Tab-separated table of C-alpha atoms and ligand atoms in Angstrom:
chain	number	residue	atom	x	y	z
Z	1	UNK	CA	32.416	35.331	-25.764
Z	2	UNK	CA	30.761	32.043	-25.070
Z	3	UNK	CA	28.460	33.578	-22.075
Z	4	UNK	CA	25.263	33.439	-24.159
Z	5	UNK	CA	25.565	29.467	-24.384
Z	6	UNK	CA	26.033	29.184	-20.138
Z	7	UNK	CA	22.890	27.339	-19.205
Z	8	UNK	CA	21.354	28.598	-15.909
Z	9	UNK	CA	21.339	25.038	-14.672
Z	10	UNK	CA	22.552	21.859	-15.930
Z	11	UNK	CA	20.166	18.706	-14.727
Z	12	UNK	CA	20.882	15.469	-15.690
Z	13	UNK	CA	17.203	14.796	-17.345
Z	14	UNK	CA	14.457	16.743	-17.558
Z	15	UNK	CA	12.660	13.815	-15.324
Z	16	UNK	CA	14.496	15.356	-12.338
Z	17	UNK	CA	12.638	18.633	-12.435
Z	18	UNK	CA	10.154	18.454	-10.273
Z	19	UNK	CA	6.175	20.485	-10.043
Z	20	UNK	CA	8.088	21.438	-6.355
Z	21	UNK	CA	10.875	22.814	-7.543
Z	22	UNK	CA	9.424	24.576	-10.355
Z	23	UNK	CA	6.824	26.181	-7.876
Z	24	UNK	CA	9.459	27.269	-5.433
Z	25	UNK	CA	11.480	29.205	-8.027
Z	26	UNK	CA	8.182	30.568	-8.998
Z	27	UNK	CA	8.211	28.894	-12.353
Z	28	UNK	CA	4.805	28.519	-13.776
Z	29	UNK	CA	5.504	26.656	-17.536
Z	30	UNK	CA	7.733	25.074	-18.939
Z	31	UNK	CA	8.949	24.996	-22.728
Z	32	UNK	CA	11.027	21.884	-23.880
Z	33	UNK	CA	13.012	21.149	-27.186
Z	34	UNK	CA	11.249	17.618	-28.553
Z	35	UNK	CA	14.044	15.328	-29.891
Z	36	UNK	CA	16.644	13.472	-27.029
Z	37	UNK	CA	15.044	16.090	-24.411
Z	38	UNK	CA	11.722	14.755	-24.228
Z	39	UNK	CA	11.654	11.431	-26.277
Z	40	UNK	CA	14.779	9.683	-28.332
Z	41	UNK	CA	14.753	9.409	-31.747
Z	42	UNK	CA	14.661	6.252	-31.703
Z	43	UNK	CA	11.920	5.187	-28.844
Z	44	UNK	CA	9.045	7.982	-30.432
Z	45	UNK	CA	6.242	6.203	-27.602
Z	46	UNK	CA	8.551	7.726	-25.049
Z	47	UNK	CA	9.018	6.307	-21.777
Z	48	UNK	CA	7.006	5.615	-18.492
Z	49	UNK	CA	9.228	8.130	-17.156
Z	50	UNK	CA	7.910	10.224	-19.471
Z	51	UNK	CA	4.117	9.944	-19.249
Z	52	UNK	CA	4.440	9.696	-14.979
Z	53	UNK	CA	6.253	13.003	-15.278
Z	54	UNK	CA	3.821	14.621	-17.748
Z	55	UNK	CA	1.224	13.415	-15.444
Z	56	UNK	CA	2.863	15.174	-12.072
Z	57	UNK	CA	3.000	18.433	-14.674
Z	58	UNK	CA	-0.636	17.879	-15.646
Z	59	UNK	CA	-1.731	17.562	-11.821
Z	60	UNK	CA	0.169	20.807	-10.218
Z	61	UNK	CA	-1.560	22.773	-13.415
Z	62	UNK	CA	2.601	23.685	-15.127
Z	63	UNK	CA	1.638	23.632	-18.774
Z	64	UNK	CA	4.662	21.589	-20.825
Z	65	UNK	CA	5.281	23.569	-24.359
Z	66	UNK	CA	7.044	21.639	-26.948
Z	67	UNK	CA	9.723	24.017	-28.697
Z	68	UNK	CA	11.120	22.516	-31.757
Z	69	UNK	CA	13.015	23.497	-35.076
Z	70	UNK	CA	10.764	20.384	-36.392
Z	71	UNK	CA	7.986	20.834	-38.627
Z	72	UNK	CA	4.765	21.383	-37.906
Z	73	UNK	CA	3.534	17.857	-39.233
Z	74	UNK	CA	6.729	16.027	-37.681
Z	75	UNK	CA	6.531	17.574	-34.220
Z	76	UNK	CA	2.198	16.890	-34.200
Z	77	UNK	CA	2.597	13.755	-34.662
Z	78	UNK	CA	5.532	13.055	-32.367
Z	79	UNK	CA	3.533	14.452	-29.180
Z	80	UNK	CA	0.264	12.930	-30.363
Z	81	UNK	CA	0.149	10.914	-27.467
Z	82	UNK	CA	0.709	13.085	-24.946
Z	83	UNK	CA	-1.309	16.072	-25.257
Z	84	UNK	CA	0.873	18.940	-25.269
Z	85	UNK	CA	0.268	21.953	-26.674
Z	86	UNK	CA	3.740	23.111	-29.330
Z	87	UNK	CA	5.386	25.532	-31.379
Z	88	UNK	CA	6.924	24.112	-34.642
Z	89	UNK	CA	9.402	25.834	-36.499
Z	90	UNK	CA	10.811	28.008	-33.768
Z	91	UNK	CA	14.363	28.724	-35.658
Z	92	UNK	CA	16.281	28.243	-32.386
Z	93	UNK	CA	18.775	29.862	-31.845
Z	94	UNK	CA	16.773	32.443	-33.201
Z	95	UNK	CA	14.043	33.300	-29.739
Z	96	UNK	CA	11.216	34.132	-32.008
Z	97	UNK	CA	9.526	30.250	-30.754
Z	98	UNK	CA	10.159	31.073	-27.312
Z	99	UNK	CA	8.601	34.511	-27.701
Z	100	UNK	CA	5.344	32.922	-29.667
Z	101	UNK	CA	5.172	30.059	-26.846
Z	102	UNK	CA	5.576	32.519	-24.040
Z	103	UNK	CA	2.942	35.543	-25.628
Z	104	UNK	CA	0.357	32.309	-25.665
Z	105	UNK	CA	0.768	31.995	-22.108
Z	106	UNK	CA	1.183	35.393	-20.749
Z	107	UNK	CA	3.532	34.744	-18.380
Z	108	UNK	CA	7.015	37.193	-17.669
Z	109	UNK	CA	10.445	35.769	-18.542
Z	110	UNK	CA	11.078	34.412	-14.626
Z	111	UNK	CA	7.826	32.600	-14.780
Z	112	UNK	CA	9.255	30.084	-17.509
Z	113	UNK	CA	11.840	27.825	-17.976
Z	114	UNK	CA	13.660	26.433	-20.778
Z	115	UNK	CA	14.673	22.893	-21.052
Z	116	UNK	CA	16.534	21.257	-24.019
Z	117	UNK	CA	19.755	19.374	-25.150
Z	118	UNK	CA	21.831	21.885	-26.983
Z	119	UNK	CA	23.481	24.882	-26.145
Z	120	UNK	CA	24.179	26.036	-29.582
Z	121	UNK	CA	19.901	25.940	-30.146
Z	122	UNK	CA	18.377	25.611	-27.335
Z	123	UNK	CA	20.585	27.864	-24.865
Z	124	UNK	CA	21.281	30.330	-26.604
Z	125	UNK	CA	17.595	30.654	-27.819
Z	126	UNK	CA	16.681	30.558	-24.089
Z	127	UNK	CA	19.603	33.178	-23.432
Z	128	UNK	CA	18.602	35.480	-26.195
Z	129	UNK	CA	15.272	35.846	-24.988
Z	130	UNK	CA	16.455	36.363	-21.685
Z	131	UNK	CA	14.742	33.111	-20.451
Z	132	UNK	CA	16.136	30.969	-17.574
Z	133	UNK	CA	17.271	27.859	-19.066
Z	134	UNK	CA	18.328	23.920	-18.578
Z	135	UNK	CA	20.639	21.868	-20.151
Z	136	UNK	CA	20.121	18.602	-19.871
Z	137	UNK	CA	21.936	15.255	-21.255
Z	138	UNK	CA	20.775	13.858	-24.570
Z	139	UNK	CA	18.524	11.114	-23.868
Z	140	UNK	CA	20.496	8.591	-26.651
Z	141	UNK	CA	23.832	9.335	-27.685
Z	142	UNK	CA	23.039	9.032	-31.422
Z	143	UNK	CA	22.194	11.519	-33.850
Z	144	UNK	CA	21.739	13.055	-36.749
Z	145	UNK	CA	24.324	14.193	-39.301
Z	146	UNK	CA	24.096	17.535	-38.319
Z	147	UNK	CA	23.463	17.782	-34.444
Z	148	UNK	CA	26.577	15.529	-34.220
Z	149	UNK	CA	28.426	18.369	-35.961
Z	150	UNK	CA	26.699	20.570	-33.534
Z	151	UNK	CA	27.729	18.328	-30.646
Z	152	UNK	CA	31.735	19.102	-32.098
Z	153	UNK	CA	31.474	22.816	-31.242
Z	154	UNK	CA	29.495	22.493	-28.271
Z	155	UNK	CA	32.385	20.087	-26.836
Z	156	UNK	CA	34.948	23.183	-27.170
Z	157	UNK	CA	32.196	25.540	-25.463
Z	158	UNK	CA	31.362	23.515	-22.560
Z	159	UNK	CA	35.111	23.260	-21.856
Z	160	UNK	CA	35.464	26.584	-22.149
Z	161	UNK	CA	32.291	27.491	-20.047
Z	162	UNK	CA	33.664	24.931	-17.657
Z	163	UNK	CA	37.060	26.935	-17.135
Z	164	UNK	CA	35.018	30.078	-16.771
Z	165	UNK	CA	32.622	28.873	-14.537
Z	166	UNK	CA	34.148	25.761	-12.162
Z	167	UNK	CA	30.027	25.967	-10.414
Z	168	UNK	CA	28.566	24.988	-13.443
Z	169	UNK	CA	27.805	21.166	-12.576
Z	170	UNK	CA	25.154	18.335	-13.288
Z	171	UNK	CA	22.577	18.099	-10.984
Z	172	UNK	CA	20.226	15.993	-9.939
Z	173	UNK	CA	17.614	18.270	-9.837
Z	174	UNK	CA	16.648	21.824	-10.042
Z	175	UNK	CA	17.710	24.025	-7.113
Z	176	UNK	CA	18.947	27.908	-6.976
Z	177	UNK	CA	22.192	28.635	-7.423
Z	178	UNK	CA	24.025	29.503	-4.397
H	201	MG	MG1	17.284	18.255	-28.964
């Protein structure tokens, strides 16, 4: 019942992924939710973490997609500094963002990875497209009004997911199951 919000991988931030990684799995982009994946809420500059591992991107040639249920306006201005290419609007946990952001690049459904904060949007957006997916840990513990009731029901998944599947762990990095 809960199997289309298992993320493939859970990775403590998406700082830990690494161009090596990435290129051993055969992953050529990656798409990432915007707010507490990326940058927090409340620290919109982002971090040095943040440009050095935009930078490592930017040098082994993986294009970073911004995915967000932001608007257009909101989400431009947010990654102003950083030069990435987005896709406003996407209506995750509907896929249709995904499927816009992967058409642009032409790549197949292995070739791409997923990265965001939420299983309830960004999972099971990932999931229904049949895209392999991270979770990773919200970068600030706050919220908004309604990801925190978000964050309720996603509490009861994970522990369910959890009983179902004892391998499903943080890591500190991205590396194949098994
Ligand atoms: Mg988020």
């Amino acid at each position: 019942m809960f199997s289309k919000y298992k993320p493939t991988w859970m990775v403590e931030a998406i700082y830990q992924i690494t161009p090596e990684q990435l290129k051993a799995m055969g992953i050529k982009a990656v798409l990432t939710d915007l707010d507490n994946t990326l940058i927090a809420w409340n620290n919109p500059e982002g971090t040095e973490e943040l440009r050095l591992w935009l930078e490592e991107m930017t040098k082994a040639e993986i294009p970073v997609v911004v995915v967000s249920n932001n608007n257009h306006e909101r989400v431009e201005k947010a990654i102003a500094p950083f030069n990435l290419t987005f896709e406003a609007r996407a209506l995750k946990p509907l896929s249709r963002g995904l499927k816009k952001a992967q058409a642009k690049l032409g790549l197949k459904n292995n070739e791409i990875l997923m990265v965001g904060d939420q299983i309830m949007t960004d999972i099971r957006a990932a999931n229904g497209a049949g895209i392999p997916n991270v979770l990773v840990k919200p970068i600030v513990d706050t919220d908004s009004w309604k990801t925190q009731i978000n964050r309720f029901f996603e509490g009861h998944i994970m522990k369910h997911l959890a009983k179902k599947h004892p391998e499903m762990l943080w890591q500190e990095g991205l590396f194949e199951n098994e």
